[in-house]
Amino acid sequence: MSGILAYSLWQLFKHLAAHTSPLAVIRGPKKEHWLTGNYHRIFRDAFRYNLALVEEYGGAVKINALLGSQQLYISDPLALHHIVVKEQHIYTETDMFIMGNRLIFGLGLISTLGEQHRKQRKMLNPVFSLANMRDLLPIIQPIADELCAILQSQLPSDHSVKEINILPWLSRGALEYVCQAALGHSFDALDLDKENEYLEAMRNLAPSVLRLLMVRPFIPFVVRNFSLYWRNKIMDWAPLEALRDLRRVVQVMDATSKSIFAEKKAIMEGRAEPDGPGSSRSRMKGKDIMSIMLKANMSSSDAERLTDEELLGQMNTIIFAGFETTATAVCRILWILASRPAVQARLRSEVLVAKQNYAASHDITGPWEEVGLPYDLLMGLPYLDAIVRETLRVHPPTSLLSRTVREDTVLPLHRPIKSVSGEMLSKIAIPTGTTLIMSLLAANHNKDFWGEDASEWRPERWLSATGERVQLSGDSEVATEGSEAEKTPGMTDGMKYPGVYASMMTFLGGGRACIGFKFAEMEIKQVVTTLISRIHFALPSIPDENGNVKEIYWKINGLQVPVVRPPAGDDVTAQVPLSLRLVQPGDFA
C-alpha cells in the first residue's frame, strides 16, 4: 500500500506544478471533486454533459482528472487528424489502456504498440477483406434466422402484442455471430438449456470493466511495481468485489480460448479431424476469421509470423470488440424503429422489394421473408444504409478514447478556441506525458460539419433527393470531386473528420481504426433485415400492476447502457423491453 501512497503523492506534486503547464491557458469546467475533478462527469450518464463542454469551450477543453492531473478533451477535426493519422506515432494509446487490455485479452491488436501492432494489423487486414465478408454472410445467416424464429415463437398468432426484453436475445445472437465468424465455433448461445461459463464470462466482461473505471489509472503503476503474485494478493485484499469478478471472467476467457485454439491448430496441422457434417466447423468450411488467419500465419515469413500468444490475443480481442457494442447498436436501431413507425414501415418495404426482386431474378420460390440477400445487395440498400449510418453517428457505441503524448508537440486546430485570457488560439503546445481524450461523440455532433440539426437523428442526410445513397468513394468514404463533395455529410469546405467510416469518428481512423467495422456493419444489417421482415416493433405500451408503462432511457457511461426509468424500472438494470407482434399487411409504407 506504500506504493499506492507514493503514486498518489507524485500525482499531487504534478497537480501543484500544474499552473506552469501549457494547458493552464486552456479553458475548461471547474473542478467538482477533490479526487476525480470533473473527469467522472464525462463518463456517467454523460450525453448532454459531453456535448455541452464543446458548445461552451470549443474543440479543445481542459479537464481536471484524477488526483489533480489535467487532460485535454479533443473534438476538433484537424487536431484529430494529427492525432490518429498524421502524427499517430506521437499520440499513442495510454499505458493504462495497453496494460489493462493486455491483462484481460493478451497480446491482441488493442494491447500492442509500434512494430508489433503494425505486424499484427498487416496479418489481419486481409482477413476482413470484402471477399471474405461475402463468403461469410450466407454461412452465418442461419444465426439471424434462428434468433428471429425464437422471438416469433413467443408472439401470439392472432397478431396481438407481447412485451419482450430484446437485449438478452440480441446479446446472445451477437455472441453466436462473432464466435462462429471469428472462431468457427458455436457456443449454442441461443439455446437457453446450454448455458456455459464462457457465455456468462463474456456477458459480464463489459459491466465488470465499467465498474472499475476509476481504478484503471492505477494499472500501469501496479503492473510495473508488483509481480504477478503480489498483484493477485492486492486483488484478494482490495475491498473491490468487481476486481475479483473481473479476474474470474479473464480466467474463464483464457482457458476457453486456449482450448479452442489448440483444437483449431491441431486440425490445421492435420493432427485432428474436424467435426462431422452439420457442425459449425463443417458449415464454416474454413472461412472463419481464425482459420483464415492461421493459414496466412503459417505461410508467412519468420519475420512476419505471429506467435501463438499473439494469435490467442486476437481471438479474445475480436470476440469482445464484436459482441457487446454490436448488440447495443442493433438494440438502438430497433428502439428507434419502434419510436418511428413510418421509418419502420418504409424500411420494411425496402427490404420486401429487394427480397422479392432477388427471388424473382434467381428463380427462388417460397415466402419472401426467407430470402437471404447477398452481401452487395444487402450493403447497398439505401434506406437501410442511411438508418445504420445515422444511428452509428448520433449514438456511437463507444463515446470516448484516450491517447498519451510521447514527445513535446504542437497540436493545430481547425477552429481557434478562446484561452483563459481571451486570446484566440489556433494551436496548442502539449508537453510529453499529457493525456488526450478524443470525443467521438462530440465529433459526430459537431454542428459546423453536420449542420444545426447535428444532434437530430435524420437518416435523410445520407440520401440524395431521389432517395439514393449519397455518393462516397472507397472504404475510407472520402467524398468524390466536384459539386457532390459539398453535399457529402460531415464535410465542410474540403475539411472532414478522419474517420474510416463515412466521415464520422465512430470506428476511429488511421492505423488504429476498428479493423472489423465492415463485419459489424454487415451483421447489423443482416440481423435488422431478418427481424424487420417478420416482426413489428413498438415502444412499451402495457402497464405494470401499478399502472406504469416502461420508458427506456439510454445512459452514456463510456458505453451505452439502456435502462428503464422509475417508477416502472430501477434506472440501473440494462434492458430494452419493446412491444412485439407479427407483421401485418398494414405494416408497410
XYZ file of C-alpha atoms in Angstrom:
589
model
C 0.000 0.000 0.000
C 3.027 2.290 0.437
C 3.489 2.126 -3.332
C -0.035 3.350 -3.925
C 0.581 6.199 -1.471
C 3.798 7.157 -3.282
C 1.944 7.211 -6.587
C -0.765 9.429 -5.131
C 1.825 11.833 -3.722
C 3.537 12.036 -7.118
C 0.234 12.887 -8.756
C -0.365 15.551 -6.104
C 3.077 17.055 -6.808
C 2.240 17.233 -10.503
C -1.013 18.950 -9.601
C 0.789 21.619 -7.546
C 3.021 22.325 -10.533
C 0.092 22.380 -12.966
C -0.020 26.175 -13.159
C 3.256 26.071 -15.126
C 1.823 23.654 -17.710
C 0.940 24.931 -21.204
C -2.537 23.524 -20.524
C -3.036 26.257 -17.911
C -4.096 28.634 -20.700
C -6.847 26.286 -21.948
C -10.362 26.876 -20.652
C -12.486 24.163 -19.109
C -15.063 23.464 -16.393
C -14.187 23.985 -12.746
C -13.152 21.052 -10.610
C -16.141 19.432 -8.895
C -14.430 16.840 -6.706
C -11.086 16.784 -4.899
C -10.233 13.288 -6.218
C -11.886 12.984 -9.613
C -12.041 16.658 -10.647
C -14.717 16.634 -13.346
C -13.343 13.527 -15.063
C -16.180 11.406 -13.705
C -18.772 13.654 -15.326
C -17.768 12.712 -18.892
C -18.375 9.018 -18.189
C -21.536 8.886 -16.072
C -24.823 9.376 -17.937
C -22.890 11.994 -19.865
C -24.525 12.530 -23.275
C -25.597 16.121 -22.625
C -22.559 16.943 -20.485
C -20.120 15.953 -23.248
C -21.919 17.992 -25.887
C -22.251 20.971 -23.514
C -18.471 21.012 -22.989
C -17.839 21.562 -26.684
C -20.676 24.053 -27.004
C -19.162 26.130 -24.200
C -15.396 25.784 -24.760
C -14.868 24.618 -28.353
C -12.882 21.749 -29.864
C -10.206 21.602 -27.142
C -11.198 21.646 -23.458
C -9.140 21.255 -20.274
C -10.445 18.504 -17.985
C -9.464 18.139 -14.334
C -8.841 14.417 -13.977
C -7.843 12.061 -11.154
C -5.632 13.327 -8.343
C -5.376 16.829 -9.791
C -3.953 15.847 -13.180
C -5.094 17.753 -16.252
C -6.146 16.250 -19.571
C -7.165 17.722 -22.907
C -10.600 16.868 -24.314
C -10.439 16.996 -28.136
C -13.165 17.048 -30.793
C -11.607 19.427 -33.362
C -11.273 17.694 -36.786
C -7.777 18.978 -37.659
C -6.488 18.060 -34.200
C -7.997 14.576 -34.501
C -6.417 14.191 -37.961
C -2.991 14.840 -36.440
C -3.685 12.512 -33.512
C -4.969 9.445 -35.366
C -3.379 9.848 -38.827
C -0.583 12.349 -39.421
C 1.307 12.026 -36.136
C -0.055 8.827 -34.666
C 3.460 7.837 -33.561
C 3.394 10.803 -31.154
C -0.154 10.218 -29.891
C -0.307 6.591 -28.792
C -2.683 4.608 -26.616
C -2.252 5.283 -22.914
C -0.267 2.904 -20.732
C -3.482 2.343 -18.783
C -5.254 1.200 -21.975
C -2.456 -1.015 -23.288
C -1.575 -2.667 -19.974
C -5.194 -3.097 -18.930
C -6.121 -4.743 -22.224
C -3.040 -6.955 -22.110
C -4.069 -8.246 -18.688
C -7.585 -9.007 -19.964
C -7.136 -10.066 -23.603
C -3.464 -10.925 -24.054
C -1.277 -9.638 -26.893
C -4.028 -8.651 -29.328
C -4.414 -5.592 -31.552
C -5.681 -3.369 -28.740
C -2.847 -4.423 -26.421
C 0.193 -3.661 -28.604
C 2.037 -0.648 -29.995
C 4.593 0.190 -32.681
C 6.104 -2.511 -34.854
C 4.309 -5.328 -33.069
C 0.941 -3.685 -33.737
C 1.886 -2.986 -37.364
C 2.795 -6.637 -37.915
C -0.458 -7.845 -36.359
C -2.560 -5.435 -38.395
C -0.780 -6.422 -41.604
C -1.722 -10.029 -40.880
C -5.345 -9.223 -40.020
C -6.224 -6.666 -42.720
C -6.760 -9.274 -45.492
C -8.847 -11.385 -43.094
C -11.526 -8.663 -43.069
C -11.494 -8.193 -46.849
C -14.762 -7.719 -48.743
C -14.218 -11.102 -50.409
C -14.169 -12.817 -47.023
C -17.211 -10.857 -45.854
C -19.108 -12.009 -48.969
C -18.207 -15.616 -48.168
C -19.184 -15.280 -44.506
C -22.613 -13.687 -44.942
C -24.624 -16.692 -46.231
C -22.853 -19.025 -43.803
C -23.907 -17.046 -40.731
C -27.419 -16.147 -42.000
C -28.885 -19.114 -40.044
C -27.992 -17.333 -36.793
C -30.248 -14.388 -37.654
C -32.938 -16.826 -38.796
C -32.748 -18.735 -35.506
C -32.895 -15.509 -33.477
C -35.955 -14.391 -35.444
C -37.644 -17.784 -35.006
C -37.080 -17.688 -31.230
C -38.689 -14.253 -30.941
C -41.526 -15.253 -33.286
C -42.283 -18.342 -31.215
C -43.053 -16.103 -28.223
C -45.610 -13.985 -30.109
C -49.374 -14.658 -30.256
C -50.610 -15.984 -33.594
C -53.531 -13.505 -33.548
C -51.110 -10.597 -34.084
C -51.646 -9.200 -30.601
C -48.735 -7.567 -28.800
C -46.304 -9.117 -26.341
C -43.627 -7.210 -24.434
C -40.162 -8.785 -24.711
C -36.815 -7.559 -23.410
C -34.826 -7.891 -26.646
C -31.409 -7.039 -25.154
C -30.502 -10.506 -23.798
C -31.609 -12.173 -27.036
C -29.669 -9.778 -29.240
C -26.640 -10.145 -26.959
C -26.821 -13.911 -27.317
C -27.210 -13.588 -31.064
C -24.261 -11.191 -31.353
C -22.072 -13.548 -29.309
C -23.019 -16.501 -31.510
C -22.328 -14.399 -34.615
C -18.850 -13.369 -33.574
C -17.909 -16.792 -32.162
C -18.914 -18.626 -35.326
C -17.486 -15.988 -37.671
C -14.284 -15.439 -35.694
C -13.611 -18.896 -34.291
C -15.716 -21.255 -36.409
C -17.074 -22.451 -33.068
C -20.613 -22.436 -31.688
C -21.393 -21.992 -28.006
C -25.110 -22.515 -28.682
C -25.671 -19.044 -27.253
C -29.307 -19.001 -28.416
C -30.104 -22.236 -26.584
C -31.128 -21.422 -23.006
C -30.617 -25.045 -21.992
C -26.911 -24.919 -22.875
C -25.634 -22.159 -20.627
C -21.887 -22.288 -20.085
C -19.139 -20.403 -18.273
C -17.781 -18.698 -21.379
C -21.096 -17.102 -22.345
C -21.561 -15.839 -18.806
C -17.987 -14.510 -18.707
C -18.368 -12.564 -21.957
C -21.671 -11.036 -20.832
C -20.073 -9.927 -17.543
C -16.866 -8.534 -19.035
C -18.023 -5.044 -20.069
C -20.046 -4.398 -16.859
C -17.062 -5.515 -14.757
C -14.700 -3.171 -16.604
C -17.102 -0.217 -16.285
C -17.373 -0.764 -12.532
C -13.586 -0.305 -12.306
C -13.374 2.851 -14.403
C -11.824 4.958 -11.641
C -9.330 2.213 -10.721
C -7.884 1.825 -14.225
C -5.429 4.777 -13.998
C -3.533 2.863 -11.296
C -2.926 -0.179 -13.546
C 0.450 0.933 -15.022
C 1.899 1.665 -11.586
C 0.751 -1.681 -10.175
C 1.973 -3.690 -13.198
C 5.388 -2.015 -13.201
C 5.992 -2.330 -9.465
C 4.386 -5.616 -8.388
C 4.910 -9.191 -9.523
C 2.007 -11.386 -10.622
C 1.970 -12.976 -7.163
C 1.576 -9.606 -5.407
C -0.918 -8.341 -7.975
C -3.137 -11.304 -7.157
C -2.685 -10.608 -3.450
C -3.760 -6.986 -3.985
C -6.881 -8.231 -5.760
C -7.584 -10.573 -2.851
C -7.121 -7.842 -0.262
C -8.701 -4.874 -2.035
C -12.267 -4.111 -0.891
C -13.458 -4.267 -4.508
C -15.506 -7.304 -5.446
C -15.503 -6.040 -9.060
C -11.762 -6.774 -9.239
C -12.283 -10.401 -8.275
C -15.254 -10.678 -10.643
C -13.072 -9.444 -13.499
C -10.331 -11.921 -12.600
C -12.814 -14.808 -12.763
C -14.054 -13.570 -16.150
C -10.499 -13.382 -17.525
C -9.621 -16.855 -16.243
C -12.632 -18.392 -18.000
C -11.925 -16.481 -21.230
C -8.284 -17.526 -21.205
C -8.945 -21.226 -20.570
C -11.693 -21.437 -23.204
C -9.789 -19.583 -25.937
C -6.694 -21.729 -25.371
C -8.774 -24.900 -25.725
C -10.436 -23.740 -28.972
C -7.123 -22.502 -30.368
C -5.407 -25.826 -29.644
C -8.202 -27.757 -31.397
C -8.174 -25.496 -34.443
C -4.392 -25.575 -34.754
C -4.381 -29.379 -34.478
C -6.939 -29.626 -37.308
C -4.972 -27.142 -39.416
C -1.780 -29.167 -38.946
C -3.537 -32.472 -39.671
C -3.200 -33.784 -36.113
C -7.001 -33.970 -35.579
C -10.156 -34.417 -37.626
C -12.821 -31.705 -37.915
C -16.297 -32.309 -36.525
C -18.866 -34.152 -38.618
C -21.464 -32.753 -41.057
C -23.823 -30.158 -39.595
C -21.350 -28.854 -37.035
C -20.387 -25.198 -37.023
C -16.846 -26.076 -38.106
C -18.179 -28.124 -41.010
C -20.563 -25.358 -42.059
C -17.889 -22.647 -41.888
C -15.641 -24.645 -44.279
C -12.528 -22.895 -43.023
C -13.925 -19.439 -43.842
C -13.983 -18.234 -40.247
C -11.574 -15.456 -39.333
C -9.316 -17.591 -37.136
C -8.879 -20.297 -39.804
C -8.010 -17.698 -42.435
C -5.570 -16.043 -40.030
C -3.910 -19.341 -39.092
C -3.423 -20.243 -42.755
C -1.967 -16.817 -43.514
C 0.301 -17.031 -40.483
C 1.624 -20.471 -41.435
C 2.549 -19.212 -44.924
C 4.212 -16.018 -43.648
C 7.938 -15.444 -43.315
C 9.547 -15.919 -39.922
C 9.867 -12.146 -39.525
C 6.140 -11.513 -40.123
C 4.733 -14.587 -38.364
C 2.749 -14.055 -35.173
C 3.363 -16.106 -32.037
C 0.669 -18.366 -30.583
C 0.294 -15.842 -27.750
C -0.435 -13.085 -30.271
C -2.929 -15.255 -32.166
C -4.719 -16.038 -28.902
C -4.832 -12.333 -28.144
C -6.585 -11.689 -31.467
C -9.262 -14.269 -30.603
C -10.204 -12.642 -27.319
C -9.995 -9.122 -28.765
C -12.184 -9.820 -31.807
C -14.879 -11.531 -29.744
C -15.069 -8.726 -27.189
C -14.997 -5.962 -29.822
C -17.688 -7.639 -31.926
C -20.044 -8.646 -29.142
C -21.416 -6.029 -26.749
C -21.141 -2.961 -28.998
C -22.872 -4.666 -31.940
C -25.724 -5.968 -29.805
C -26.221 -2.481 -28.361
C -26.215 -0.924 -31.848
C -28.915 -3.322 -33.090
C -30.987 -2.652 -29.954
C -30.677 1.082 -30.528
C -31.824 0.736 -34.168
C -34.838 -1.382 -33.197
C -35.714 1.094 -30.420
C -35.566 3.943 -32.954
C -37.740 1.986 -35.398
C -40.189 1.305 -32.557
C -40.249 5.053 -31.838
C -40.850 5.950 -35.506
C -43.485 3.715 -37.119
C -43.256 5.489 -40.501
C -39.491 4.864 -40.674
C -40.026 1.217 -39.756
C -42.701 0.786 -42.453
C -40.518 2.403 -45.118
C -37.553 0.200 -44.206
C -39.689 -2.948 -44.223
C -40.989 -2.035 -47.691
C -37.446 -1.534 -48.984
C -36.455 -4.968 -47.676
C -39.608 -6.537 -49.153
C -38.914 -5.143 -52.635
C -35.231 -6.143 -52.522
C -36.009 -9.719 -51.461
C -38.844 -10.148 -53.964
C -36.720 -8.814 -56.821
C -33.775 -11.000 -55.888
C -36.013 -14.074 -55.610
C -37.614 -13.372 -58.992
C -34.268 -12.874 -60.742
C -32.821 -16.088 -59.277
C -35.913 -18.327 -59.552
C -36.222 -18.641 -55.776
C -39.612 -19.850 -54.575
C -41.182 -19.686 -51.126
C -42.022 -16.837 -48.719
C -40.164 -13.580 -49.401
C -39.248 -13.308 -45.714
C -36.985 -16.360 -46.030
C -34.915 -14.936 -48.900
C -31.330 -14.179 -47.886
C -29.831 -11.149 -49.603
C -26.234 -11.439 -50.882
C -23.584 -9.122 -49.457
C -23.507 -6.406 -52.124
C -27.287 -6.132 -52.332
C -27.691 -6.055 -48.543
C -24.982 -3.443 -48.051
C -26.340 -1.296 -50.877
C -29.936 -0.863 -49.679
C -30.155 2.960 -49.489
C -32.613 3.481 -46.641
C -31.189 0.657 -44.520
C -27.716 2.090 -45.053
C -28.896 5.581 -44.090
C -30.533 4.267 -40.896
C -27.413 2.350 -39.849
C -25.054 5.228 -40.632
C -27.182 7.809 -38.849
C -27.619 5.610 -35.773
C -23.885 4.942 -35.521
C -23.196 8.665 -35.978
C -25.647 10.028 -33.415
C -25.189 7.140 -30.983
C -21.616 5.750 -31.290
C -21.296 2.586 -29.157
C -18.063 3.988 -27.667
C -18.062 7.731 -26.979
C -14.512 8.437 -25.721
C -10.976 7.138 -26.336
C -7.673 8.351 -24.900
C -4.133 8.954 -26.159
C -0.811 9.788 -24.463
C 1.579 12.352 -25.946
C 5.008 10.705 -26.242
C 7.015 13.867 -27.011
C 6.560 17.624 -26.725
C 4.462 18.755 -29.663
C 2.123 21.398 -31.018
C -1.445 20.430 -31.904
C -3.137 22.588 -34.595
C -6.859 23.390 -34.506
C -9.284 23.814 -37.392
C -11.358 26.321 -35.414
C -9.457 28.541 -32.908
C -10.506 28.441 -29.262
C -10.538 31.221 -26.672
C -7.869 30.976 -23.951
C -8.400 31.888 -20.289
C -7.027 35.361 -21.085
C -9.374 35.821 -24.041
C -6.681 35.267 -26.687
C -7.704 33.134 -29.681
C -5.544 30.014 -30.038
C -5.123 28.170 -33.348
C -2.620 25.686 -31.907
C -1.792 24.239 -28.507
C 1.637 23.386 -27.089
C 1.340 19.985 -25.405
C 4.056 18.547 -23.139
C 5.184 14.933 -23.077
C 3.015 12.688 -20.927
C -0.204 14.640 -21.395
C -3.331 12.520 -21.789
C -5.777 13.490 -24.522
C -9.416 12.416 -24.519
C -10.796 12.040 -28.036
C -14.539 12.664 -28.022
C -16.028 10.548 -30.802
C -19.467 11.617 -29.605
C -18.748 15.364 -29.822
C -17.065 14.952 -33.215
C -20.156 13.191 -34.555
C -22.348 16.030 -33.246
C -20.235 18.943 -34.480
C -22.706 21.462 -35.948
C -20.024 23.028 -38.164
C -19.807 19.739 -40.067
C -23.162 18.031 -39.624
C -25.388 21.109 -39.591
C -27.532 22.782 -36.972
C -29.513 19.540 -36.705
C -26.329 17.563 -35.899
C -27.877 16.027 -32.770
C -31.098 15.144 -34.554
C -31.491 11.588 -35.870
C -32.224 12.206 -39.558
C -31.280 9.375 -41.964
C -32.234 11.505 -44.966
C -28.908 13.331 -44.629
C -27.322 10.197 -46.168
C -29.715 10.122 -49.135
C -29.876 12.130 -52.343
C -33.017 13.971 -53.413
C -34.055 10.860 -55.358
C -33.618 8.556 -52.354
C -30.296 7.041 -53.436
C -27.193 6.794 -51.257
C -25.039 9.925 -51.155
C -22.002 9.203 -53.285
C -18.941 8.332 -51.212
C -15.846 6.752 -52.693
C -13.827 3.884 -51.256
C -13.811 2.213 -47.878
C -12.445 5.406 -46.325
C -15.613 7.168 -47.514
C -13.804 10.182 -48.998
C -16.114 12.424 -50.979
C -15.910 12.450 -54.763
C -14.632 15.508 -56.577
C -16.966 18.235 -57.774
C -20.227 19.642 -56.537
C -21.254 16.343 -54.943
C -18.382 16.688 -52.470
C -20.022 19.698 -50.846
C -23.177 17.657 -50.282
C -21.307 14.867 -48.546
C -22.406 14.597 -44.898
C -19.685 15.579 -42.468
C -17.636 17.672 -44.934
C -17.295 21.470 -44.889
C -15.026 23.488 -47.200
C -12.961 20.423 -48.021
C -12.390 19.532 -44.351
C -13.783 16.383 -42.769
C -13.154 14.133 -39.807
C -10.536 11.395 -40.354
C -12.948 8.543 -39.657
C -12.631 5.277 -41.542
C -16.438 5.058 -41.795
C -18.446 7.764 -43.590
C -16.545 10.822 -42.286
C -17.634 10.057 -38.718
C -15.402 9.031 -35.814
C -17.455 6.059 -34.611
C -14.874 3.477 -35.765
C -11.948 5.909 -35.408
C -9.419 6.349 -38.244
C -5.765 5.885 -39.135
C -3.661 2.905 -38.124
C -5.723 2.180 -35.001
C -9.158 2.296 -36.672
C -11.553 -0.547 -35.918
C -10.372 -3.333 -38.208
C -13.699 -5.189 -38.106
C -16.098 -2.337 -38.874
C -17.229 -3.901 -42.161
C -18.114 -7.127 -40.344
C -20.017 -5.173 -37.687
C -21.938 -3.234 -40.351
C -22.763 -6.471 -42.184
C -24.011 -8.192 -39.034
C -26.157 -5.219 -38.013
C -27.806 -5.041 -41.425
C -28.361 -8.794 -41.645
C -30.000 -9.004 -38.217
C -32.179 -5.917 -38.747
C -33.456 -7.013 -42.180
C -34.171 -10.539 -40.916
C -36.138 -9.361 -37.872
C -37.985 -6.499 -39.560
C -39.283 -8.842 -42.257
C -41.383 -10.839 -39.777
C -41.717 -8.773 -36.586
C -43.230 -5.351 -35.858
C -41.618 -3.342 -33.066
C -43.256 -0.685 -30.889
C -42.423 1.103 -27.640
C -43.695 -0.480 -24.397
C -47.422 0.080 -24.004
C -48.585 -2.472 -21.457
C -48.926 -1.021 -17.902
C -47.481 -2.988 -14.993
C -49.510 -3.938 -11.924
C -49.182 -0.360 -10.666
C -50.340 1.154 -13.934
C -46.835 2.316 -15.005
C -45.651 1.967 -18.620
C -41.930 1.394 -19.129
C -39.859 4.268 -20.521
C -36.474 3.309 -21.976
C -33.576 5.692 -21.327
C -30.069 5.358 -22.779
C -27.267 6.226 -20.368
C -23.888 7.132 -21.863
C -21.324 5.683 -19.443
C -18.443 5.433 -21.892
C -20.527 2.658 -23.437
C -24.296 2.862 -23.980
C -26.437 1.388 -21.214
C -30.212 1.192 -21.869
C -32.317 1.228 -18.688
C -35.964 1.680 -17.708
C -36.735 4.863 -15.804
C -38.575 4.798 -12.471
C -41.240 4.119 -11.413
C -41.558 1.235 -13.874
C -37.838 0.424 -13.736
C -34.822 0.732 -11.434
C -32.746 3.048 -13.708
C -29.836 0.596 -13.359
C -30.551 -2.791 -14.968
C -29.639 -2.909 -18.659
C -32.757 -3.800 -20.674
C -34.680 -2.910 -23.839
C -38.303 -4.031 -23.407
C -40.303 -3.482 -26.606
C -43.807 -4.431 -27.715
C -43.537 -7.080 -30.430
C -46.115 -8.670 -32.717
C -46.161 -10.489 -36.038
C -46.077 -8.307 -39.152
C -49.433 -7.455 -40.766
C -50.246 -6.180 -44.294
C -50.644 -2.631 -42.967
C -47.076 -2.530 -41.642
C -45.594 -1.466 -44.982
C -45.192 2.013 -46.465
